[in-house]
Amino acid sequence: MPEYTIVYFNVKGRCEAMRMLMADQGVDWKEEVVTFDTWQQGDLKKEAVFGQLPGFKDGDFTMYQSNAILRHLGRNHDAYGKNPIEASRIDMVNDGVEDLRLKYVRMIYQNYENGKDDYIKALPAELCHFERILANNNEGKGFTVGDQISFADYNLVDLLRNHLVLAPDCLSGFPLLSAYVSRISSRPKLEAFLSSDAHKNRPINGNGKQ
C-alpha cells in the first residue's frame, strides 16, 4: 500500500478533494497538521517548492501544488480516464473547477462581507458550464468524463459541497449537478468519510468564513 501523508493546515481547503479520492479508493493516509505559528517561523515555507502548502508525501517523494497532487493520485488510482483523450478532457474539467475555486477563495478571503451577495448572484452563470458538461456525458447519469470517476469529479464535488454551505439553494436550478453531488457523495467509502468526525470537524476555510 502507498505511504501517503498530507502536510497542511487544519482546514479542508485545497486538500479535501484529495482526502475524498483516497477515502473512496480505500487508501489510508496520514496527516501532518501545520499550525499557523509553525508556518510563520518560515522553515517549512522554505522547504516548499513554491513557498506554499499543501505538501504531499508519497513514500520518499514529496510534492506540492494541489492540482498536481490530484493528478498524481489520479494516475496512481485509475482515476485519470481510460485513454489520452479522456485524460485531456479530465484536465479541461479540472481547470474549470480551478477557475471557480479561485473566484470562491478570493471572495472568502478578500471580500466576504461586501462580495458574498454578488458572488452568489453570479454563481448560476458559473454552474451552468458544469451542468452542460454532465448533460453531454451519458445524459448526466454518471461522471464528468467517461464512465468512471476521475480526480476532477472529486474536486468538483468538493467545491460544490462548499457552495452548498455558502448558498444552500445554489443547485436548485441545476438538476443534473444536484443529483451528481448526491450520487458521488453516496458512494459507500466516500459516504463513510464524509460522515466522519475527521471531515465534519475540519473547517472549510482558514478564516472561518463559509
Coordinates of N, CA and C in Angstrom, one line a residue:
M1 N 0.8 -1.2 0.0 CA 0.0 0.0 0.0 C 0.9 1.2 0.0
P2 N 0.4 2.3 -0.7 CA 1.2 3.5 -0.7 C 1.3 4.2 0.7
E3 N 2.4 4.9 0.9 CA 2.5 5.6 2.2 C 2.3 7.1 1.9
Y4 N 1.1 7.5 2.1 CA 0.7 8.9 1.8 C 0.6 9.7 3.0
T5 N 1.0 11.0 2.9 CA 0.9 11.9 4.0 C 0.6 13.3 3.4
I6 N -0.5 13.9 4.0 CA -0.9 15.3 3.6 C -0.2 16.2 4.7
V7 N 0.4 17.3 4.2 CA 1.1 18.3 5.0 C 0.3 19.6 4.8
Y8 N -0.5 20.0 5.8 CA -1.4 21.1 5.5 C -1.9 21.6 6.8
F9 N -2.6 22.8 6.8 CA -3.2 23.4 7.9 C -4.5 22.5 8.3
N10 N -5.1 22.8 9.4 CA -6.3 22.1 9.9 C -7.5 22.7 9.2
V11 N -7.6 22.6 7.9 CA -8.7 23.0 7.2 C -9.0 22.0 6.0
K12 N -10.2 22.1 5.5 CA -10.5 21.3 4.3 C -9.7 21.9 3.1
G13 N -10.0 23.2 2.8 CA -9.3 23.9 1.8 C -9.0 23.2 0.6
R14 N -7.7 23.1 0.2 CA -7.3 22.5 -1.1 C -7.0 21.0 -0.9
C15 N -7.2 20.5 0.2 CA -6.9 19.1 0.4 C -8.1 18.1 0.5
E16 N -9.3 18.7 0.7 CA -10.4 17.8 0.9 C -10.7 16.9 -0.3
A17 N -10.5 17.4 -1.5 CA -10.7 16.6 -2.7 C -9.7 15.4 -2.7
M18 N -8.5 15.7 -2.3 CA -7.5 14.6 -2.2 C -8.0 13.5 -1.2
R19 N -8.4 14.0 0.0 CA -8.9 13.1 1.0 C -10.1 12.3 0.5
M20 N -11.0 12.9 -0.2 CA -12.2 12.3 -0.7 C -11.7 11.2 -1.7
L21 N -10.8 11.5 -2.6 CA -10.3 10.5 -3.5 C -9.7 9.3 -2.8
M22 N -8.8 9.6 -1.9 CA -8.2 8.5 -1.2 C -9.2 7.6 -0.4
A23 N -10.1 8.3 0.3 CA -11.1 7.6 1.1 C -11.9 6.7 0.2
D24 N -12.4 7.2 -1.0 CA -13.2 6.5 -1.9 C -12.5 5.3 -2.5
Q25 N -11.2 5.5 -2.7 CA -10.4 4.4 -3.3 C -9.8 3.4 -2.2
G26 N -10.2 3.6 -1.0 CA -9.8 2.7 0.1 C -8.4 2.8 0.5
V27 N -7.8 4.0 0.3 CA -6.4 4.2 0.6 C -6.2 4.9 1.9
D28 N -5.4 4.5 2.8 CA -5.1 5.2 4.0 C -4.0 6.3 3.8
W29 N -4.1 7.3 4.7 CA -3.1 8.3 4.6 C -2.9 8.9 6.0
K30 N -1.8 9.6 6.2 CA -1.5 10.3 7.4 C -1.7 11.8 7.2
E31 N -1.8 12.5 8.3 CA -1.9 14.0 8.3 C -0.8 14.6 9.1
E32 N 0.0 15.5 8.5 CA 0.9 16.3 9.3 C 0.3 17.7 9.4
V33 N -0.3 18.0 10.5 CA -1.1 19.3 10.6 C -0.1 20.4 11.0
V34 N -0.1 21.4 10.2 CA 0.8 22.6 10.3 C 0.0 23.7 11.0
T35 N 0.5 24.2 12.1 CA -0.1 25.3 12.8 C 0.4 26.6 12.1
F36 N -0.4 27.7 12.3 CA -0.1 29.0 11.8 C 1.3 29.5 12.3
D37 N 1.5 29.2 13.6 CA 2.7 29.7 14.3 C 3.9 28.9 13.6
T38 N 3.8 27.6 13.4 CA 4.9 26.9 12.7 C 5.2 27.4 11.4
W39 N 4.1 27.7 10.6 CA 4.3 28.2 9.3 C 5.0 29.6 9.3
Q40 N 4.6 30.4 10.3 CA 5.2 31.8 10.4 C 6.7 31.7 10.7
Q41 N 7.1 30.7 11.3 CA 8.5 30.5 11.6 C 9.4 30.4 10.3
G42 N 8.8 30.0 9.3 CA 9.4 30.0 8.0 C 10.2 28.9 7.5
D43 N 10.6 27.9 8.3 CA 11.4 26.8 7.9 C 10.7 25.9 6.9
L44 N 9.4 25.6 7.2 CA 8.6 24.8 6.3 C 8.3 25.5 5.0
K45 N 8.1 26.8 5.1 CA 7.9 27.5 3.9 C 9.1 27.5 2.9
K46 N 10.3 27.5 3.5 CA 11.5 27.5 2.7 C 11.6 26.1 2.0
E47 N 11.1 25.1 2.6 CA 11.2 23.7 2.0 C 10.2 23.6 0.9
A48 N 9.1 24.2 1.0 CA 8.0 24.1 -0.1 C 8.5 24.7 -1.4
V49 N 8.3 24.0 -2.5 CA 8.9 24.4 -3.8 C 8.5 25.8 -4.2
F50 N 7.2 26.1 -3.9 CA 6.7 27.4 -4.3 C 6.3 28.3 -3.1
G51 N 6.8 27.8 -1.9 CA 6.6 28.6 -0.7 C 5.1 28.6 -0.2
Q52 N 4.4 27.5 -0.5 CA 3.0 27.4 0.0 C 2.7 25.9 0.1
L53 N 1.6 25.7 0.9 CA 1.0 24.4 1.2 C -0.3 24.3 0.4
P54 N -0.7 23.0 0.1 CA -0.3 21.8 0.7 C 0.9 21.2 0.2
G55 N 1.5 20.3 1.0 CA 2.5 19.4 0.6 C 2.0 18.0 0.6
F56 N 2.6 17.1 -0.1 CA 2.1 15.7 -0.2 C 3.3 14.8 -0.3
K57 N 3.3 13.8 0.6 CA 4.4 12.8 0.6 C 3.8 11.4 0.1
D58 N 4.5 10.9 -0.9 CA 4.3 9.5 -1.4 C 5.5 8.8 -1.2
G59 N 5.6 8.1 0.0 CA 6.9 7.5 0.4 C 7.9 8.5 0.6
D60 N 9.0 8.4 -0.2 CA 10.2 9.3 -0.1 C 10.0 10.5 -1.0
F61 N 9.0 10.5 -1.8 CA 8.7 11.6 -2.7 C 7.8 12.6 -2.2
T62 N 8.2 13.9 -2.1 CA 7.4 15.0 -1.6 C 7.1 15.9 -2.8
M63 N 5.8 16.3 -2.9 CA 5.4 17.2 -4.0 C 4.5 18.3 -3.4
Y64 N 4.3 19.4 -4.2 CA 3.5 20.5 -3.9 C 2.5 20.8 -5.1
Q65 N 1.6 21.8 -4.8 CA 0.6 22.2 -5.8 C -0.5 21.2 -5.8
S66 N -1.7 21.7 -5.4 CA -2.8 20.8 -5.1 C -3.3 20.1 -6.3
N67 N -3.4 20.8 -7.5 CA -3.9 20.1 -8.7 C -2.9 19.1 -9.2
A68 N -1.6 19.3 -9.0 CA -0.6 18.3 -9.4 C -0.7 17.1 -8.5
I69 N -1.0 17.3 -7.2 CA -1.2 16.2 -6.3 C -2.4 15.4 -6.7
L70 N -3.5 16.1 -7.1 CA -4.7 15.4 -7.5 C -4.4 14.5 -8.8
R71 N -3.6 15.1 -9.7 CA -3.3 14.3 -10.9 C -2.4 13.1 -10.6
H72 N -1.5 13.3 -9.6 CA -0.6 12.2 -9.2 C -1.5 11.1 -8.6
L73 N -2.5 11.4 -7.8 CA -3.4 10.4 -7.2 C -4.2 9.8 -8.3
G74 N -4.7 10.6 -9.2 CA -5.5 10.1 -10.3 C -4.7 9.0 -11.1
R75 N -3.4 9.3 -11.4 CA -2.6 8.3 -12.1 C -2.4 7.1 -11.3
N76 N -2.2 7.2 -10.0 CA -1.9 6.1 -9.1 C -3.1 5.2 -8.9
H77 N -4.3 5.8 -9.0 CA -5.5 5.0 -8.6 C -6.6 4.9 -9.7
D78 N -6.2 4.9 -10.9 CA -7.0 4.7 -12.1 C -8.2 5.7 -12.1
A79 N -7.9 6.9 -11.8 CA -8.9 8.0 -11.8 C -8.5 9.1 -12.7
Y80 N -7.9 8.7 -13.9 CA -7.4 9.7 -14.9 C -7.8 9.3 -16.3
G81 N -9.0 8.7 -16.4 CA -9.5 8.3 -17.7 C -8.9 7.1 -18.3
K82 N -9.5 6.6 -19.4 CA -9.1 5.3 -19.9 C -8.1 5.5 -21.1
N83 N -8.0 6.7 -21.6 CA -7.1 7.0 -22.8 C -6.7 8.4 -22.7
P84 N -5.8 8.8 -23.6 CA -5.3 10.2 -23.6 C -6.4 11.2 -23.9
I85 N -7.4 10.9 -24.7 CA -8.4 11.9 -24.9 C -9.2 12.1 -23.7
E86 N -9.6 11.0 -23.0 CA -10.3 11.2 -21.7 C -9.5 12.0 -20.7
A87 N -8.2 11.7 -20.6 CA -7.3 12.4 -19.7 C -7.3 13.9 -20.0
S88 N -7.3 14.2 -21.3 CA -7.3 15.6 -21.6 C -8.6 16.3 -21.3
R89 N -9.7 15.6 -21.5 CA -11.0 16.1 -21.1 C -11.1 16.3 -19.5
I90 N -10.5 15.4 -18.8 CA -10.5 15.5 -17.4 C -9.7 16.7 -16.9
D91 N -8.5 16.9 -17.6 CA -7.7 18.1 -17.3 C -8.5 19.4 -17.6
M92 N -9.3 19.4 -18.7 CA -10.1 20.5 -19.0 C -11.1 20.8 -17.9
V93 N -11.8 19.8 -17.5 CA -12.8 19.9 -16.5 C -12.2 20.4 -15.2
N94 N -11.0 19.9 -14.8 CA -10.4 20.3 -13.6 C -9.9 21.7 -13.7
D95 N -9.5 22.1 -14.8 CA -9.1 23.6 -15.0 C -10.3 24.5 -14.8
G96 N -11.4 24.0 -15.2 CA -12.7 24.8 -15.0 C -13.0 24.9 -13.5
V97 N -12.8 23.7 -12.8 CA -13.0 23.7 -11.4 C -12.1 24.7 -10.7
E98 N -10.8 24.7 -11.1 CA -9.9 25.6 -10.5 C -10.2 27.0 -10.7
D99 N -10.7 27.4 -11.9 CA -11.2 28.8 -12.2 C -12.2 29.2 -11.2
L100 N -13.2 28.3 -10.9 CA -14.3 28.6 -10.0 C -13.8 28.7 -8.6
R101 N -12.9 27.7 -8.2 CA -12.3 27.7 -6.9 C -11.5 29.0 -6.6
L102 N -10.8 29.5 -7.5 CA -10.1 30.8 -7.3 C -11.0 31.9 -7.1
K103 N -12.1 32.0 -7.8 CA -13.1 33.0 -7.5 C -13.7 32.9 -6.1
Y104 N -14.0 31.7 -5.8 CA -14.6 31.4 -4.4 C -13.6 31.8 -3.3
V105 N -12.3 31.4 -3.5 CA -11.3 31.7 -2.5 C -11.1 33.2 -2.4
R106 N -11.0 33.9 -3.5 CA -10.9 35.4 -3.4 C -12.0 36.0 -2.7
M107 N -13.2 35.6 -2.9 CA -14.4 36.1 -2.2 C -14.3 35.8 -0.7
I108 N -14.0 34.6 -0.4 CA -13.9 34.1 1.0 C -12.9 34.9 1.8
Y109 N -11.7 35.1 1.2 CA -10.6 35.6 2.0 C -10.4 37.1 1.8
Q110 N -10.9 37.7 0.7 CA -10.7 39.1 0.4 C -11.9 40.0 0.4
N111 N -13.1 39.4 0.2 CA -14.3 40.2 0.0 C -15.6 39.6 0.5
Y112 N -15.5 38.9 1.6 CA -16.6 38.1 2.1 C -17.8 39.0 2.4
E113 N -17.6 40.0 3.2 CA -18.7 40.8 3.8 C -19.3 41.6 2.7
N114 N -18.6 42.2 1.8 CA -19.1 43.0 0.7 C -19.4 42.3 -0.6
G115 N -18.8 41.1 -0.8 CA -18.9 40.5 -2.1 C -19.7 39.2 -2.1
K116 N -20.1 38.7 -1.0 CA -20.8 37.4 -0.9 C -22.1 37.5 -1.7
D117 N -22.9 38.5 -1.6 CA -24.2 38.5 -2.3 C -24.0 38.6 -3.8
D118 N -23.1 39.4 -4.2 CA -22.9 39.5 -5.7 C -22.3 38.2 -6.2
Y119 N -21.4 37.5 -5.4 CA -20.9 36.2 -5.8 C -22.0 35.2 -6.0
I120 N -22.9 35.1 -5.1 CA -24.0 34.2 -5.2 C -24.9 34.5 -6.4
K121 N -25.1 35.8 -6.6 CA -26.0 36.1 -7.8 C -25.3 35.7 -9.1
A122 N -24.0 35.8 -9.1 CA -23.3 35.4 -10.4 C -23.0 33.9 -10.5
L123 N -23.3 33.2 -9.5 CA -23.0 31.8 -9.4 C -23.6 30.9 -10.5
P124 N -24.9 31.1 -10.8 CA -25.6 30.3 -11.9 C -24.8 30.3 -13.2
A125 N -24.3 31.5 -13.5 CA -23.5 31.6 -14.8 C -22.3 30.7 -14.8
E126 N -21.7 30.4 -13.6 CA -20.6 29.5 -13.5 C -21.0 28.1 -13.5
L127 N -22.1 27.8 -12.8 CA -22.6 26.4 -12.6 C -23.1 25.8 -13.9
C128 N -23.7 26.7 -14.8 CA -24.3 26.2 -16.0 C -23.3 25.4 -16.9
H129 N -22.0 25.8 -16.8 CA -21.0 25.1 -17.6 C -20.8 23.7 -17.1
F130 N -20.9 23.4 -15.8 CA -20.7 22.1 -15.3 C -22.0 21.3 -15.6
E131 N -23.1 21.9 -15.5 CA -24.4 21.2 -15.8 C -24.4 20.8 -17.3
R132 N -23.8 21.6 -18.2 CA -23.8 21.2 -19.6 C -22.8 20.1 -19.8
I133 N -21.6 20.1 -19.1 CA -20.7 19.0 -19.2 C -21.3 17.7 -18.8
L134 N -22.0 17.7 -17.7 CA -22.7 16.5 -17.3 C -23.7 16.0 -18.3
A135 N -24.5 16.9 -18.8 CA -25.5 16.6 -19.8 C -24.9 16.0 -21.1
N136 N -23.7 16.3 -21.4 CA -23.1 15.8 -22.6 C -22.4 14.5 -22.4
N137 N -22.4 14.0 -21.2 CA -21.8 12.7 -20.9 C -22.8 11.7 -20.3
N138 N -23.3 10.8 -21.1 CA -24.3 9.8 -20.6 C -25.5 10.5 -19.9
E139 N -25.9 11.6 -20.5 CA -27.1 12.3 -20.1 C -27.0 12.7 -18.6
G140 N -25.8 12.9 -18.1 CA -25.7 13.4 -16.7 C -25.9 12.3 -15.7
K141 N -25.9 11.0 -16.1 CA -26.2 10.0 -15.1 C -24.9 9.4 -14.4
G142 N -23.7 9.9 -14.9 CA -22.5 9.3 -14.3 C -21.5 10.3 -13.8
F143 N -20.5 10.5 -14.6 CA -19.4 11.4 -14.2 C -19.2 12.5 -15.2
T144 N -18.2 13.4 -15.0 CA -18.0 14.5 -15.9 C -17.4 14.0 -17.2
V145 N -16.6 12.9 -17.1 CA -15.9 12.4 -18.3 C -15.9 10.9 -18.3
G146 N -16.3 10.2 -19.4 CA -16.2 8.8 -19.5 C -17.2 8.1 -18.5
D147 N -16.9 6.8 -18.2 CA -17.8 6.0 -17.4 C -17.1 5.6 -16.1
Q148 N -16.1 6.3 -15.7 CA -15.5 6.0 -14.4 C -15.1 7.3 -13.7
I149 N -15.1 7.3 -12.4 CA -14.8 8.5 -11.6 C -13.4 9.0 -11.9
S150 N -13.1 10.3 -11.9 CA -11.8 10.8 -12.0 C -11.5 11.8 -10.9
F151 N -10.2 12.2 -10.8 CA -9.8 13.2 -9.8 C -10.6 14.5 -10.0
A152 N -11.0 14.8 -11.2 CA -11.8 16.0 -11.4 C -13.2 15.9 -10.8
D153 N -13.7 14.8 -10.7 CA -15.0 14.6 -10.1 C -14.9 14.9 -8.6
Y154 N -13.9 14.3 -8.0 CA -13.7 14.6 -6.5 C -13.6 16.1 -6.3
N155 N -12.8 16.7 -7.1 CA -12.5 18.1 -7.0 C -13.8 19.0 -7.2
L156 N -14.6 18.6 -8.2 CA -15.8 19.4 -8.4 C -16.8 19.1 -7.3
V157 N -17.0 17.9 -6.9 CA -18.0 17.6 -5.8 C -17.6 18.3 -4.5
D158 N -16.3 18.3 -4.2 CA -15.8 19.1 -3.0 C -16.2 20.5 -3.1
L159 N -15.9 21.1 -4.3 CA -16.2 22.6 -4.4 C -17.7 22.8 -4.4
L160 N -18.5 22.0 -5.0 CA -19.9 22.2 -5.0 C -20.5 22.0 -3.6
R161 N -20.0 21.1 -2.8 CA -20.4 20.9 -1.4 C -20.1 22.2 -0.6
N162 N -19.0 22.8 -0.9 CA -18.6 24.0 -0.2 C -19.7 25.1 -0.6
H163 N -20.0 25.1 -1.8 CA -21.0 26.1 -2.3 C -22.4 25.9 -1.7
L164 N -22.7 24.6 -1.4 CA -24.0 24.3 -0.8 C -24.0 24.8 0.7
V165 N -22.9 25.0 1.3 CA -22.8 25.6 2.6 C -23.0 27.1 2.5
L166 N -22.3 27.7 1.5 CA -22.4 29.1 1.2 C -23.8 29.5 0.8
A167 N -24.4 28.8 -0.1 CA -25.7 29.1 -0.6 C -26.5 27.8 -0.8
P168 N -27.2 27.4 0.2 CA -27.9 26.1 0.2 C -28.8 25.8 -1.0
D169 N -29.3 26.8 -1.6 CA -30.2 26.6 -2.8 C -29.5 26.8 -4.1
C170 N -28.2 26.8 -4.1 CA -27.5 27.2 -5.3 C -27.6 26.1 -6.5
L171 N -27.9 24.9 -6.1 CA -28.1 23.9 -7.2 C -29.6 23.6 -7.5
S172 N -30.5 24.4 -7.0 CA -31.9 24.1 -7.2 C -32.3 24.2 -8.7
G173 N -31.6 25.0 -9.4 CA -31.9 25.2 -10.9 C -31.0 24.3 -11.7
F174 N -30.3 23.4 -11.1 CA -29.3 22.5 -11.8 C -29.5 21.0 -11.4
P175 N -30.6 20.4 -12.0 CA -30.9 19.1 -11.5 C -29.8 18.0 -11.7
L176 N -29.1 18.1 -12.8 CA -28.0 17.2 -13.0 C -26.9 17.3 -12.0
L177 N -26.5 18.5 -11.7 CA -25.5 18.8 -10.7 C -25.9 18.4 -9.4
S178 N -27.2 18.7 -9.0 CA -27.7 18.3 -7.7 C -27.7 16.8 -7.5
A179 N -28.1 16.0 -8.6 CA -28.1 14.6 -8.5 C -26.7 14.0 -8.5
Y180 N -25.8 14.7 -9.2 CA -24.4 14.3 -9.3 C -23.8 14.4 -7.9
V181 N -23.9 15.5 -7.2 CA -23.3 15.6 -5.9 C -23.9 14.5 -4.9
S182 N -25.2 14.3 -5.0 CA -25.8 13.3 -4.1 C -25.3 11.9 -4.5
R183 N -25.1 11.6 -5.7 CA -24.7 10.3 -6.2 C -23.3 10.0 -5.8
I184 N -22.4 11.0 -6.1 CA -21.0 10.8 -5.7 C -20.8 10.7 -4.2
S185 N -21.5 11.6 -3.5 CA -21.3 11.6 -2.1 C -21.9 10.4 -1.4
S186 N -22.7 9.6 -2.1 CA -23.3 8.4 -1.5 C -22.5 7.1 -1.8
R187 N -21.4 7.2 -2.6 CA -20.5 6.1 -2.7 C -20.1 5.6 -1.4
P188 N -20.2 4.3 -1.1 CA -20.1 3.8 0.3 C -18.9 4.3 1.1
K189 N -17.7 4.1 0.5 CA -16.5 4.5 1.2 C -16.4 6.0 1.4
L190 N -16.8 6.7 0.4 CA -16.8 8.2 0.4 C -17.8 8.7 1.4
E191 N -19.0 8.1 1.4 CA -20.1 8.5 2.4 C -19.6 8.3 3.8
A192 N -18.9 7.2 4.0 CA -18.3 7.0 5.4 C -17.3 8.1 5.8
F193 N -16.5 8.5 4.9 CA -15.6 9.6 5.2 C -16.3 10.9 5.4
L194 N -17.3 11.2 4.6 CA -18.0 12.5 4.7 C -18.8 12.5 6.0
S195 N -19.1 11.3 6.5 CA -19.9 11.3 7.8 C -19.0 11.2 9.0
S196 N -17.7 11.2 8.8 CA -16.7 11.0 9.9 C -16.5 12.3 10.6
D197 N -16.1 12.3 11.8 CA -15.7 13.5 12.6 C -14.6 14.2 12.0
A198 N -13.6 13.4 11.4 CA -12.5 14.0 10.8 C -12.8 15.0 9.7
H199 N -13.9 14.6 8.9 CA -14.3 15.5 7.9 C -15.2 16.6 8.5
K200 N -16.2 16.3 9.3 CA -17.2 17.2 9.7 C -16.6 18.3 10.6
N201 N -15.6 17.9 11.4 CA -15.0 18.9 12.4 C -13.9 19.8 11.8
R202 N -13.5 19.5 10.5 CA -12.4 20.3 9.9 C -13.1 21.5 9.2
P203 N -12.6 22.7 9.6 CA -13.2 23.9 8.9 C -13.0 23.9 7.4
I204 N -13.9 24.5 6.7 CA -13.7 24.6 5.3 C -12.6 25.5 4.9
N205 N -12.5 26.7 5.5 CA -11.5 27.7 5.2 C -10.8 28.1 6.4
G206 N -9.6 28.7 6.2 CA -8.8 29.0 7.3 C -9.2 30.3 8.1
N207 N -10.1 31.1 7.5 CA -10.5 32.3 8.2 C -11.9 32.1 8.9
G208 N -12.4 31.0 8.9 CA -13.7 30.7 9.5 C -14.9 31.1 8.7
K209 N -14.7 31.7 7.5 CA -15.8 32.0 6.6 C -16.2 30.8 5.8
Q210 N -17.5 30.7 5.5 CA -18.0 29.6 4.7 C -19.3 29.9 4.0

